[in-house]
Tab-separated table of C-alpha atoms and ligand atoms in Angstrom:
chain	number	residue	atom	x	y	z
A	1	MET	CA	0.000	0.000	0.000
A	2	ALA	CA	1.612	3.261	-1.120
A	3	ALA	CA	0.421	5.237	1.880
A	4	SER	CA	2.327	3.076	4.313
A	5	ALA	CA	5.542	2.844	2.301
A	6	SER	CA	8.625	3.940	4.209
A	7	SER	CA	10.355	7.178	3.365
A	8	PRO	CA	13.626	6.989	1.411
A	9	LEU	CA	15.035	8.979	4.350
A	10	SER	CA	14.148	6.301	6.865
A	11	SER	CA	16.986	5.065	9.012
A	12	ASP	CA	17.928	2.478	11.552
A	13	PHE	CA	17.993	5.124	14.256
A	14	PHE	CA	16.970	2.726	17.033
A	15	ALA	CA	19.112	-0.139	15.695
A	16	GLY	CA	20.327	-2.533	18.360
A	17	ILE	CA	17.657	-1.579	20.898
A	18	LYS	CA	15.483	-4.577	21.693
A	19	PRO	CA	11.830	-4.344	22.724
A	20	VAL	CA	11.598	-3.382	26.388
A	21	ARG	CA	10.135	-6.233	28.434
A	22	TYR	CA	8.965	-6.520	32.030
A	23	ALA	CA	11.728	-8.076	34.129
A	24	GLY	CA	10.567	-7.362	37.692
A	25	PRO	CA	11.722	-5.009	40.464
A	26	LYS	CA	15.075	-6.754	40.870
A	27	SER	CA	16.147	-6.156	37.273
A	28	SER	CA	19.318	-4.116	36.891
A	29	ASP	CA	18.987	-3.893	33.113
A	30	PRO	CA	18.067	-0.233	32.433
A	31	LEU	CA	16.209	-1.220	29.281
A	32	THR	CA	13.634	-3.358	31.098
A	33	TYR	CA	10.485	-2.434	32.980
A	34	ARG	CA	10.731	-3.096	36.689
A	35	HIS	CA	7.135	-2.203	37.573
A	36	TYR	CA	5.174	-1.727	34.345
A	37	ASP	CA	3.777	-5.106	33.460
A	38	ALA	CA	1.157	-4.223	30.840
A	39	ALA	CA	-0.988	-7.338	31.300
A	40	ARG	CA	-0.821	-7.527	35.112
A	41	VAL	CA	-4.268	-7.171	36.655
A	42	VAL	CA	-4.577	-4.644	39.474
A	43	GLY	CA	-7.982	-4.035	41.001
A	44	GLY	CA	-9.863	-5.661	38.137
A	45	ARG	CA	-8.025	-3.964	35.296
A	46	THR	CA	-4.678	-4.430	33.597
A	47	MET	CA	-1.949	-1.905	34.183
A	48	ALA	CA	-2.178	-0.914	30.519
A	49	GLU	CA	-5.915	-0.308	30.948
A	50	TRP	CA	-5.430	1.898	34.014
A	51	LEU	CA	-2.538	3.898	32.634
A	52	ARG	CA	-3.274	4.000	28.886
A	53	PRO	CA	0.247	5.391	28.319
A	54	ALA	CA	1.054	7.556	25.309
A	55	VAL	CA	4.234	8.796	23.635
A	56	CYS	CA	4.055	12.366	22.293
A	57	TRP	CA	5.268	13.333	18.857
A	58	TRP	CA	6.572	16.818	19.540
A	59	HIS	CA	9.210	16.311	22.217
A	60	ASN	CA	10.533	13.040	20.824
A	61	PHE	CA	10.556	13.588	17.103
A	62	ALA	CA	10.192	17.332	16.446
A	63	TRP	CA	12.213	18.997	19.205
A	64	ASN	CA	15.853	19.546	18.304
A	65	GLY	CA	17.441	20.343	21.661
A	66	VAL	CA	17.571	24.120	21.174
A	67	ASP	CA	17.386	26.397	24.218
A	68	MET	CA	17.418	30.173	24.600
A	69	PHE	CA	21.189	30.257	24.789
A	70	GLY	CA	22.190	27.413	22.531
A	71	ALA	CA	21.806	25.822	19.128
A	72	PRO	CA	20.090	22.467	18.492
A	73	THR	CA	21.982	19.543	20.009
A	74	PHE	CA	20.072	16.628	18.471
A	75	GLU	CA	20.862	15.180	15.077
A	76	ARG	CA	18.008	13.102	13.760
A	77	PRO	CA	17.913	11.655	10.248
A	78	TRP	CA	14.288	12.809	9.828
A	79	PHE	CA	14.903	16.510	10.572
A	80	GLY	CA	13.760	18.634	7.641
A	81	ASP	CA	10.527	20.160	6.462
A	82	THR	CA	9.404	17.941	3.570
A	83	MET	CA	6.802	15.187	3.386
A	84	ASP	CA	9.625	12.661	2.920
A	85	HIS	CA	11.111	13.816	6.214
A	86	ALA	CA	7.665	13.601	7.790
A	87	ARG	CA	7.288	9.973	6.684
A	88	ALA	CA	10.791	9.127	7.949
A	89	LYS	CA	9.784	10.698	11.265
A	90	ALA	CA	6.678	8.516	11.336
A	91	ASP	CA	8.767	5.405	10.669
A	92	ALA	CA	11.042	6.258	13.604
A	93	ALA	CA	8.057	7.049	15.837
A	94	PHE	CA	6.277	3.753	15.199
A	95	GLU	CA	9.578	1.923	15.695
A	96	MET	CA	9.870	3.593	19.105
A	97	PHE	CA	6.273	2.668	20.009
A	98	ARG	CA	7.117	-0.940	19.142
A	99	ILE	CA	10.261	-0.938	21.284
A	100	LEU	CA	8.414	0.547	24.259
A	101	GLY	CA	5.261	-1.505	23.800
A	102	VAL	CA	3.088	1.563	24.438
A	103	PRO	CA	-0.506	1.441	23.195
A	104	PHE	CA	-1.029	5.150	22.379
A	105	PHE	CA	0.523	8.293	20.897
A	106	THR	CA	-0.383	11.994	20.725
A	107	PHE	CA	0.448	14.707	18.168
A	108	HIS	CA	-0.017	18.331	17.080
A	109	ASP	CA	-0.793	18.923	13.393
A	110	ARG	CA	2.458	20.871	13.050
A	111	ASP	CA	4.588	18.069	14.540
A	112	VAL	CA	3.727	15.603	11.835
A	113	VAL	CA	3.752	17.566	8.558
A	114	PRO	CA	5.209	20.724	7.010
A	115	GLU	CA	2.861	23.715	6.990
A	116	GLY	CA	3.477	24.367	3.299
A	117	ALA	CA	2.652	27.653	1.595
A	118	ASP	CA	-0.807	28.188	3.071
A	119	ILE	CA	-3.548	26.612	5.158
A	120	ALA	CA	-4.845	24.692	2.134
A	121	GLU	CA	-1.490	22.974	1.629
A	122	PHE	CA	-1.172	22.390	5.360
A	123	GLY	CA	-4.588	20.702	5.294
A	124	ARG	CA	-3.614	18.504	2.324
A	125	ASN	CA	-0.349	17.509	3.999
A	126	LEU	CA	-2.165	16.599	7.188
A	127	ALA	CA	-4.801	14.582	5.330
A	128	ALA	CA	-2.081	12.658	3.461
A	129	MET	CA	-0.180	11.957	6.677
A	130	THR	CA	-3.402	10.864	8.350
A	131	ASP	CA	-3.760	8.109	5.734
A	132	HIS	CA	-0.142	7.160	6.333
A	133	PHE	CA	-0.729	6.980	10.097
A	134	ALA	CA	-3.920	4.973	9.631
A	135	ALA	CA	-1.993	2.263	7.799
A	136	LYS	CA	0.763	2.211	10.410
A	137	MET	CA	-1.770	2.103	13.248
A	138	GLN	CA	-3.579	-0.757	11.582
A	139	ALA	CA	-0.339	-2.695	11.178
A	140	SER	CA	0.950	-2.032	14.715
A	141	GLY	CA	-2.220	-1.869	16.807
A	142	VAL	CA	-1.036	1.437	18.307
A	143	LYS	CA	-3.889	3.922	18.849
A	144	LEU	CA	-4.284	7.677	19.038
A	145	LEU	CA	-4.917	9.034	22.559
A	146	TRP	CA	-5.427	12.564	21.269
A	147	GLY	CA	-4.715	14.942	18.487
A	148	THR	CA	-4.378	18.719	18.750
A	149	ALA	CA	-3.522	21.813	16.714
A	150	ASN	CA	-0.439	23.922	17.293
A	151	LEU	CA	-1.929	27.417	17.708
A	152	PHE	CA	1.136	28.900	19.377
A	153	SER	CA	4.387	28.484	17.366
A	154	HIS	CA	3.715	30.477	14.207
A	155	PRO	CA	4.191	34.280	14.480
A	156	ARG	CA	0.588	34.820	13.320
A	157	TYR	CA	-0.459	33.523	16.742
A	158	MET	CA	1.838	35.749	18.781
A	159	SER	CA	-1.145	37.757	20.117
A	160	GLY	CA	-3.376	34.741	20.575
A	161	ALA	CA	-5.336	32.355	18.362
A	162	ALA	CA	-9.047	32.433	19.304
A	163	THR	CA	-8.354	35.466	21.525
A	164	ASN	CA	-6.504	37.467	18.875
A	165	PRO	CA	-7.564	41.084	18.284
A	166	ASP	CA	-7.437	40.296	14.542
A	167	PRO	CA	-10.504	38.284	13.426
A	168	ASP	CA	-8.534	36.823	10.512
A	169	VAL	CA	-6.269	35.054	13.003
A	170	PHE	CA	-9.367	33.660	14.758
A	171	ALA	CA	-10.550	32.401	11.362
A	172	HIS	CA	-7.181	30.828	10.564
A	173	ALA	CA	-7.145	29.071	13.934
A	174	ALA	CA	-10.693	27.801	13.347
A	175	ALA	CA	-9.680	26.337	9.981
A	176	GLN	CA	-6.657	24.683	11.553
A	177	VAL	CA	-8.690	23.179	14.403
A	178	LYS	CA	-11.290	21.879	11.952
A	179	ASN	CA	-8.550	20.056	10.038
A	180	ALA	CA	-6.978	18.702	13.215
A	181	ILE	CA	-10.329	17.409	14.523
A	182	ASP	CA	-10.921	15.795	11.111
A	183	ALA	CA	-7.543	14.044	11.328
A	184	THR	CA	-8.214	12.923	14.923
A	185	HIS	CA	-11.655	11.641	13.944
A	186	ARG	CA	-10.300	9.760	10.935
A	187	LEU	CA	-7.733	8.087	13.207
A	188	ASP	CA	-10.387	7.188	15.760
A	189	GLY	CA	-8.683	9.336	18.413
A	190	ALA	CA	-9.936	8.807	21.957
A	191	ASN	CA	-9.881	12.582	22.655
A	192	TYR	CA	-9.139	15.969	21.123
A	193	VAL	CA	-7.104	18.483	23.181
A	194	LEU	CA	-7.021	22.282	23.180
A	195	TRP	CA	-4.175	23.934	25.035
A	196	GLY	CA	-4.243	27.723	24.994
A	197	GLY	CA	-0.582	28.630	25.006
A	198	ARG	CA	-1.192	32.068	23.506
A	199	GLU	CA	-4.743	32.469	24.789
A	200	GLY	CA	-3.951	35.078	27.397
A	201	TYR	CA	-1.918	38.241	27.531
A	202	GLU	CA	1.590	39.556	27.799
A	203	THR	CA	0.390	42.919	29.140
A	204	LEU	CA	-3.080	43.869	30.313
A	205	LEU	CA	-2.434	47.340	28.865
A	206	ASN	CA	-3.186	46.112	25.339
A	207	THR	CA	-5.859	43.583	26.278
A	208	ASP	CA	-9.674	43.648	26.337
A	209	LEU	CA	-10.273	40.751	28.730
A	210	ALA	CA	-14.038	40.589	28.342
A	211	ARG	CA	-13.876	40.456	24.566
A	212	GLU	CA	-11.123	37.844	24.466
A	213	ARG	CA	-12.997	35.611	26.903
A	214	GLU	CA	-16.104	35.758	24.712
A	215	GLN	CA	-14.034	34.881	21.632
A	216	LEU	CA	-12.503	31.879	23.369
A	217	GLY	CA	-15.891	30.694	24.617
A	218	ARG	CA	-17.354	30.940	21.130
A	219	PHE	CA	-14.365	29.110	19.628
A	220	LEU	CA	-14.613	26.234	22.087
A	221	THR	CA	-18.378	26.003	21.563
A	222	MET	CA	-17.863	25.711	17.801
A	223	ALA	CA	-15.286	22.942	18.318
A	224	VAL	CA	-17.810	21.017	20.437
A	225	GLU	CA	-20.592	21.592	17.889
A	226	TYR	CA	-18.315	20.431	15.078
A	227	LYS	CA	-17.424	17.269	16.974
A	228	HIS	CA	-21.099	16.374	17.259
A	229	ARG	CA	-21.829	17.276	13.637
A	230	ILE	CA	-19.209	14.890	12.292
A	231	GLY	CA	-19.947	12.176	14.864
A	232	PHE	CA	-16.573	12.282	16.594
A	233	LYS	CA	-16.999	10.182	19.732
A	234	GLY	CA	-13.864	11.265	21.606
A	235	ALA	CA	-13.879	13.751	24.470
A	236	ILE	CA	-12.913	17.389	23.966
A	237	LEU	CA	-10.306	18.341	26.567
A	238	VAL	CA	-8.881	21.690	27.666
A	239	GLU	CA	-5.382	21.588	29.138
A	240	PRO	CA	-5.068	24.131	31.990
A	241	LYS	CA	-1.845	26.104	32.430
A	242	PRO	CA	-1.424	29.411	34.281
A	243	GLN	CA	1.287	31.065	32.208
A	244	GLU	CA	4.167	30.406	29.815
A	245	PRO	CA	4.453	31.301	27.037
A	246	SER	CA	1.957	34.075	27.813
A	247	LYS	CA	2.121	35.887	31.129
A	248	HIS	CA	-1.437	34.933	31.952
A	249	GLN	CA	-3.528	32.237	30.291
A	250	TYR	CA	-7.330	32.067	30.435
A	251	ASP	CA	-7.168	28.325	31.140
A	252	TYR	CA	-5.194	28.981	34.363
A	253	ASP	CA	-6.123	25.866	36.383
A	254	VAL	CA	-8.899	23.298	36.801
A	255	ALA	CA	-11.116	25.602	38.863
A	256	THR	CA	-10.752	28.454	36.369
A	257	VAL	CA	-11.483	26.167	33.428
A	258	HIS	CA	-14.568	24.776	35.162
A	259	GLY	CA	-15.901	28.290	35.756
A	260	PHE	CA	-15.166	29.161	32.135
A	261	LEU	CA	-16.985	26.057	30.900
A	262	GLN	CA	-19.990	26.876	33.074
A	263	SER	CA	-20.219	30.394	31.667
A	264	PHE	CA	-20.610	28.926	28.204
A	265	GLY	CA	-22.743	25.912	29.171
A	266	LEU	CA	-19.947	23.499	28.258
A	267	GLU	CA	-19.319	21.809	31.616
A	268	ARG	CA	-20.834	18.537	30.445
A	269	GLU	CA	-19.177	18.694	27.036
A	270	VAL	CA	-15.559	19.434	27.849
A	271	LYS	CA	-13.149	17.870	30.346
A	272	VAL	CA	-9.605	18.681	31.361
A	273	ASN	CA	-6.210	17.270	30.511
A	274	ILE	CA	-4.185	17.899	33.666
A	275	GLU	CA	-0.414	18.231	33.439
A	276	VAL	CA	1.730	17.640	36.537
A	277	GLY	CA	4.049	20.566	35.778
A	278	HIS	CA	1.192	22.952	34.993
A	279	ALA	CA	-0.470	22.168	38.328
A	280	VAL	CA	2.745	23.128	40.089
A	281	LEU	CA	3.098	26.336	38.046
A	282	ALA	CA	-0.449	27.261	39.112
A	283	GLY	CA	0.579	27.010	42.761
A	284	HIS	CA	-1.241	23.724	43.315
A	285	SER	CA	-0.219	20.131	43.701
A	286	PHE	CA	-0.977	17.613	40.970
A	287	GLU	CA	-3.224	15.662	43.344
A	288	HIS	CA	-5.217	18.825	44.072
A	289	GLU	CA	-5.954	19.290	40.385
A	290	VAL	CA	-6.837	15.607	39.862
A	291	ALA	CA	-9.065	15.471	42.961
A	292	LEU	CA	-10.840	18.702	42.028
A	293	ALA	CA	-11.444	17.648	38.428
A	294	ALA	CA	-12.770	14.277	39.577
A	295	SER	CA	-15.108	15.948	42.080
A	296	LEU	CA	-16.410	18.283	39.358
A	297	GLY	CA	-16.879	15.425	36.895
A	298	ILE	CA	-14.387	16.848	34.387
A	299	LEU	CA	-11.373	14.558	34.841
A	300	GLY	CA	-10.361	13.744	31.284
A	301	SER	CA	-6.723	12.814	30.810
A	302	LEU	CA	-3.249	13.397	32.267
A	303	ASP	CA	0.078	14.723	31.016
A	304	ALA	CA	2.492	12.956	33.359
A	305	ASN	CA	5.504	15.228	32.941
A	306	ARG	CA	6.958	16.963	35.999
A	307	ASN	CA	8.875	20.192	36.425
A	308	ASP	CA	12.220	20.844	38.012
A	309	TYR	CA	11.277	22.579	41.269
A	310	GLN	CA	14.227	24.955	41.081
A	311	SER	CA	13.571	26.318	37.619
A	312	GLY	CA	10.060	27.796	37.834
A	313	TRP	CA	8.980	26.848	34.336
A	314	ASP	CA	7.508	23.959	32.396
A	315	THR	CA	10.585	21.750	32.016
A	316	ASP	CA	8.631	18.729	30.740
A	317	GLN	CA	10.686	16.055	32.465
A	318	PHE	CA	9.790	12.415	32.774
A	319	PRO	CA	8.160	11.532	36.088
A	320	ASN	CA	10.724	9.905	38.328
A	321	ASP	CA	9.372	10.043	41.867
A	322	ALA	CA	6.683	7.434	42.507
A	323	PRO	CA	5.794	8.414	46.115
A	324	GLU	CA	5.038	11.942	44.923
A	325	LEU	CA	2.422	10.578	42.510
A	326	VAL	CA	0.627	8.246	44.935
A	327	PRO	CA	-1.994	10.765	46.191
A	328	ALA	CA	-2.964	11.647	42.588
A	329	PHE	CA	-3.233	7.971	41.662
A	330	TYR	CA	-5.398	7.402	44.715
A	331	HIS	CA	-7.887	9.920	43.295
A	332	LEU	CA	-7.556	8.449	39.818
A	333	ILE	CA	-8.472	4.967	41.055
A	334	LYS	CA	-11.288	6.332	43.213
A	335	ALA	CA	-12.665	8.144	40.175
A	336	GLY	CA	-12.817	4.789	38.392
A	337	GLY	CA	-9.954	5.569	36.025
A	338	LEU	CA	-9.600	7.989	33.166
A	339	GLY	CA	-12.317	6.791	30.819
A	340	THR	CA	-11.239	7.788	27.302
A	341	GLY	CA	-8.204	9.577	28.779
A	342	GLY	CA	-4.737	8.229	29.377
A	343	LEU	CA	-1.307	9.111	30.617
A	344	ASN	CA	0.560	11.138	28.045
A	345	PHE	CA	4.285	11.607	28.471
A	346	ASP	CA	4.504	15.235	27.364
A	347	SER	CA	8.134	14.861	28.387
A	348	LYS	CA	11.442	15.451	26.720
A	349	VAL	CA	14.943	14.222	27.319
A	350	ARG	CA	17.435	16.901	28.381
A	351	ARG	CA	19.408	18.591	25.601
A	352	GLN	CA	22.590	16.764	26.614
A	353	SER	CA	20.805	13.416	26.185
A	354	ILE	CA	21.574	13.036	22.512
A	355	ASP	CA	21.510	9.238	22.070
A	356	ALA	CA	18.620	7.230	20.612
A	357	GLU	CA	18.717	5.140	23.779
A	358	ASP	CA	18.025	8.222	25.931
A	359	LEU	CA	14.544	8.543	24.383
A	360	ILE	CA	13.802	4.969	25.404
A	361	LEU	CA	15.280	5.321	28.895
A	362	GLY	CA	13.166	8.398	29.620
A	363	HIS	CA	9.948	6.544	28.807
A	364	VAL	CA	10.981	3.375	30.641
A	365	GLY	CA	11.610	5.397	33.799
A	366	GLY	CA	8.444	7.460	33.402
A	367	LEU	CA	6.225	4.459	32.821
A	368	ASP	CA	7.812	2.499	35.667
A	369	THR	CA	7.314	5.451	38.017
A	370	CYS	CA	3.609	5.664	37.166
A	371	ALA	CA	3.164	1.899	37.409
A	372	LYS	CA	4.764	1.904	40.854
A	373	ALA	CA	2.518	4.763	41.993
A	374	LEU	CA	-0.521	2.868	40.697
A	375	LEU	CA	0.455	-0.238	42.671
A	376	SER	CA	1.051	1.814	45.828
A	377	ALA	CA	-2.259	3.672	45.554
A	378	HIS	CA	-4.091	0.419	44.937
A	379	ALA	CA	-2.441	-1.185	48.001
A	380	LEU	CA	-3.412	1.849	50.081
A	381	ILE	CA	-7.023	1.484	48.996
A	382	GLU	CA	-7.024	-2.269	49.642
A	383	ASP	CA	-5.674	-1.677	53.140
A	384	GLY	CA	-8.742	0.426	53.880
A	385	ALA	CA	-7.361	2.458	56.796
A	386	TYR	CA	-7.255	5.661	54.766
A	387	ASP	CA	-10.800	5.421	53.438
A	388	SER	CA	-12.157	4.597	56.863
A	389	PHE	CA	-10.271	7.568	58.318
A	390	LEU	CA	-11.995	9.858	55.810
A	391	ALA	CA	-15.399	8.274	56.388
A	392	HIS	CA	-14.952	8.654	60.129
A	393	ARG	CA	-13.831	12.276	59.861
A	394	TYR	CA	-17.054	13.292	58.107
A	395	ALA	CA	-19.342	10.794	59.861
A	396	GLY	CA	-21.156	13.564	61.730
A	397	TRP	CA	-22.734	14.582	58.437
A	398	ASP	CA	-24.656	11.291	58.297
A	399	ASP	CA	-26.810	12.560	61.168
A	400	PRO	CA	-30.260	13.629	59.886
A	401	LYS	CA	-29.991	16.973	61.715
A	402	ALA	CA	-26.690	17.639	59.995
A	403	LYS	CA	-28.102	16.672	56.607
A	404	ALA	CA	-31.072	18.950	57.159
A	405	MET	CA	-28.726	21.956	57.351
A	406	LEU	CA	-27.682	21.374	53.749
A	407	ALA	CA	-31.175	20.728	52.443
A	408	LYS	CA	-33.260	23.368	50.696
A	409	GLY	CA	-35.311	25.301	53.221
A	410	ALA	CA	-32.650	25.289	55.936
A	411	THR	CA	-32.065	28.806	57.272
A	412	LEU	CA	-29.401	30.488	59.347
A	413	GLU	CA	-31.984	31.502	61.952
A	414	GLY	CA	-33.337	27.936	62.174
A	415	ILE	CA	-29.832	26.584	62.721
A	416	ALA	CA	-29.122	29.305	65.265
A	417	ALA	CA	-32.254	28.322	67.211
A	418	ARG	CA	-31.131	24.664	67.279
A	419	VAL	CA	-27.633	25.635	68.438
A	420	ALA	CA	-29.225	27.506	71.352
A	421	ALA	CA	-31.751	24.780	72.199
A	422	GLU	CA	-29.230	21.921	72.080
A	423	ARG	CA	-26.391	23.990	73.531
A	424	ILE	CA	-24.133	22.937	70.659
A	425	ASP	CA	-20.482	23.475	71.586
A	426	PRO	CA	-18.140	21.557	69.260
A	427	LYS	CA	-14.783	20.374	70.585
A	428	PRO	CA	-11.685	20.498	68.322
A	429	ARG	CA	-10.498	17.160	66.923
A	430	SER	CA	-7.053	16.393	65.521
A	431	GLY	CA	-6.645	16.556	61.731
A	432	LYS	CA	-4.127	13.696	62.043
A	433	GLN	CA	-1.817	14.958	59.316
A	434	GLU	CA	1.294	13.175	60.605
A	435	TRP	CA	-0.609	9.900	61.005
A	436	LEU	CA	-1.811	10.263	57.400
A	437	GLU	CA	1.596	11.157	56.017
A	438	ASN	CA	3.124	8.140	57.737
A	439	LEU	CA	0.343	5.938	56.413
A	440	PHE	CA	0.963	7.123	52.836
A	441	ASN	CA	4.675	6.550	53.287
A	442	ARG	CA	4.022	2.980	54.316
A	443	PHE	CA	2.470	2.350	50.882
A	444	SER	CA	4.882	4.414	48.779
B	501	LIG	C1	2.534	22.953	26.919
B	501	LIG	C2	1.526	21.931	26.812
B	501	LIG	C3	1.402	21.284	25.440
B	501	LIG	C4	0.113	20.524	25.324
B	501	LIG	C5	-0.305	20.213	23.928
B	501	LIG	O1	2.963	23.344	27.995
B	501	LIG	O2	1.773	20.972	27.797
B	501	LIG	O3	2.499	20.486	25.178
B	501	LIG	O4	0.168	19.327	26.033
B	501	LIG	O5	-0.439	21.348	23.157
B	502	LIG	NI1	3.203	21.721	29.386
B	503	LIG	NI1	0.909	19.070	27.947
C-alpha cells in the first residue's frame, strides 16, 4: 500500500535496541520495565488499561534540543521540512512505540507535517499523513490518545489564536482546528485536546479581557458543535496552564477552566487534561488538580511530565518520583480511572541526552514510576485504613440533623435556634496529618 511505504530517508535510528520487556523489580537492566507489566491485573483492570500510556510526537521527534542560549543539540535523520522527512519521522516514531510496547501516541498537526505555503497545503499535507498513520496504526495496533492543533508556534499567533484582536487570526485558527479534529476523527482518536498557550496576555495594557474571553468561549463552543456534527466520539479536553508562554492564560487551572466552561454551558461537554508541571506552576499540587477535576466530573486525561522545582517553568521532564504521585493515583483509582483519557508523556529528554537510547530510557523510567505509583495507591485502597479515616472524619454529616442543614429550606436563623436549644459546643479534633503522612509513606 503506497500510503504506508517507508520514506527513502528512513533510518535504523533505534538499531540494536530490543523491545523493552517486564523483568521485575530486581532487574538491573536499564532497558527493562521493573514495575510496568502491561498485562498484570490490578484491582480488576490491567496496568495498561489503568494507565493508557502515550508517547508524544513533539518532544521526541520534532524537538531539536535548542534552548534560549544554545543551538540544536540533536541530530536526527528525519529533521527537515518535507513530506519525505515527515514519513521518515513517522517510521522512527512507530519503531519507538514498538520498542516501548506503548498502546497510544499523541500529536499536534504541526509536529507531523510541514505547513506548506498556506492553510490549504497544510490541510492537504495533514490529510495525506493521516492516511499514512492509519496504515501504520492498523499494522501495529497502536492507537491515538489525542490529536491537537499547534496554535502557538507560528508568528501569526503571537497575540493569541481564538483570543486574537485580529478576526482573521481567529478564522485561521478555526480552519486549523477543523482540520486537526478531522484528522483525529479519521484516526479514531480517543480525545481531542485544546491547550491555549497564547490564549492570554503579555500585558493587560493592550488587552480587552471581556472580549477575548467571549471569543474563546465561542471558539470552544464551535469545536464542540463540530465534533457532534461529524460524529466524533472522543472527548474534547482543555489543558489548563497558568502562564508560559503568555504571562497569563485564560485556562489557568482546573477551577478556572470549570468556571469558564460553566459560563458557556460546556461543563458537560468538555473535560480537562491535567499536566503535573502545569499544576505546580499554578501554585497547586498535581493531586489537588486531579481530585478537584474528579469531584467536578471533568477529569479527562493526564500529562504525566513533571517540572524541576528549582527552575520555575515547564521543564517537561519524565516523572521519576513514585511516592510523589501516589496521592494523585489514589484519586484516579477512586474516580474509576480515566475513561477515554490516558497518561501522556509530554516529556522530553534533556538537551545533553543526545543518544537514541536516551529517548527509550526516559519513557521506561516514566512508565515504571507511574506503574509503581498505581500499585502503591491500589495497596493503600485495599488496606482500607485511609478510606475509613476519611469516612470517620465526616461521619457527623450522616446525622439527619446535619443533613437537614444542607437541604433546601434550611435557614441560618433555624440553625441558630437549634444551636441555642441543644447547647451545641463543638470540641476540636485532631486533623491527624502526621498519622496520614506516615500511612501514605508505608504504601509508597
Ligand atoms: C505545553 C503543553 C502542550 C500541550 C499540547 O505546555 O503541555 O504540550 O500538552 O499542546
Ligand atoms: Ni506543558
Ligand atoms: Ni501538555
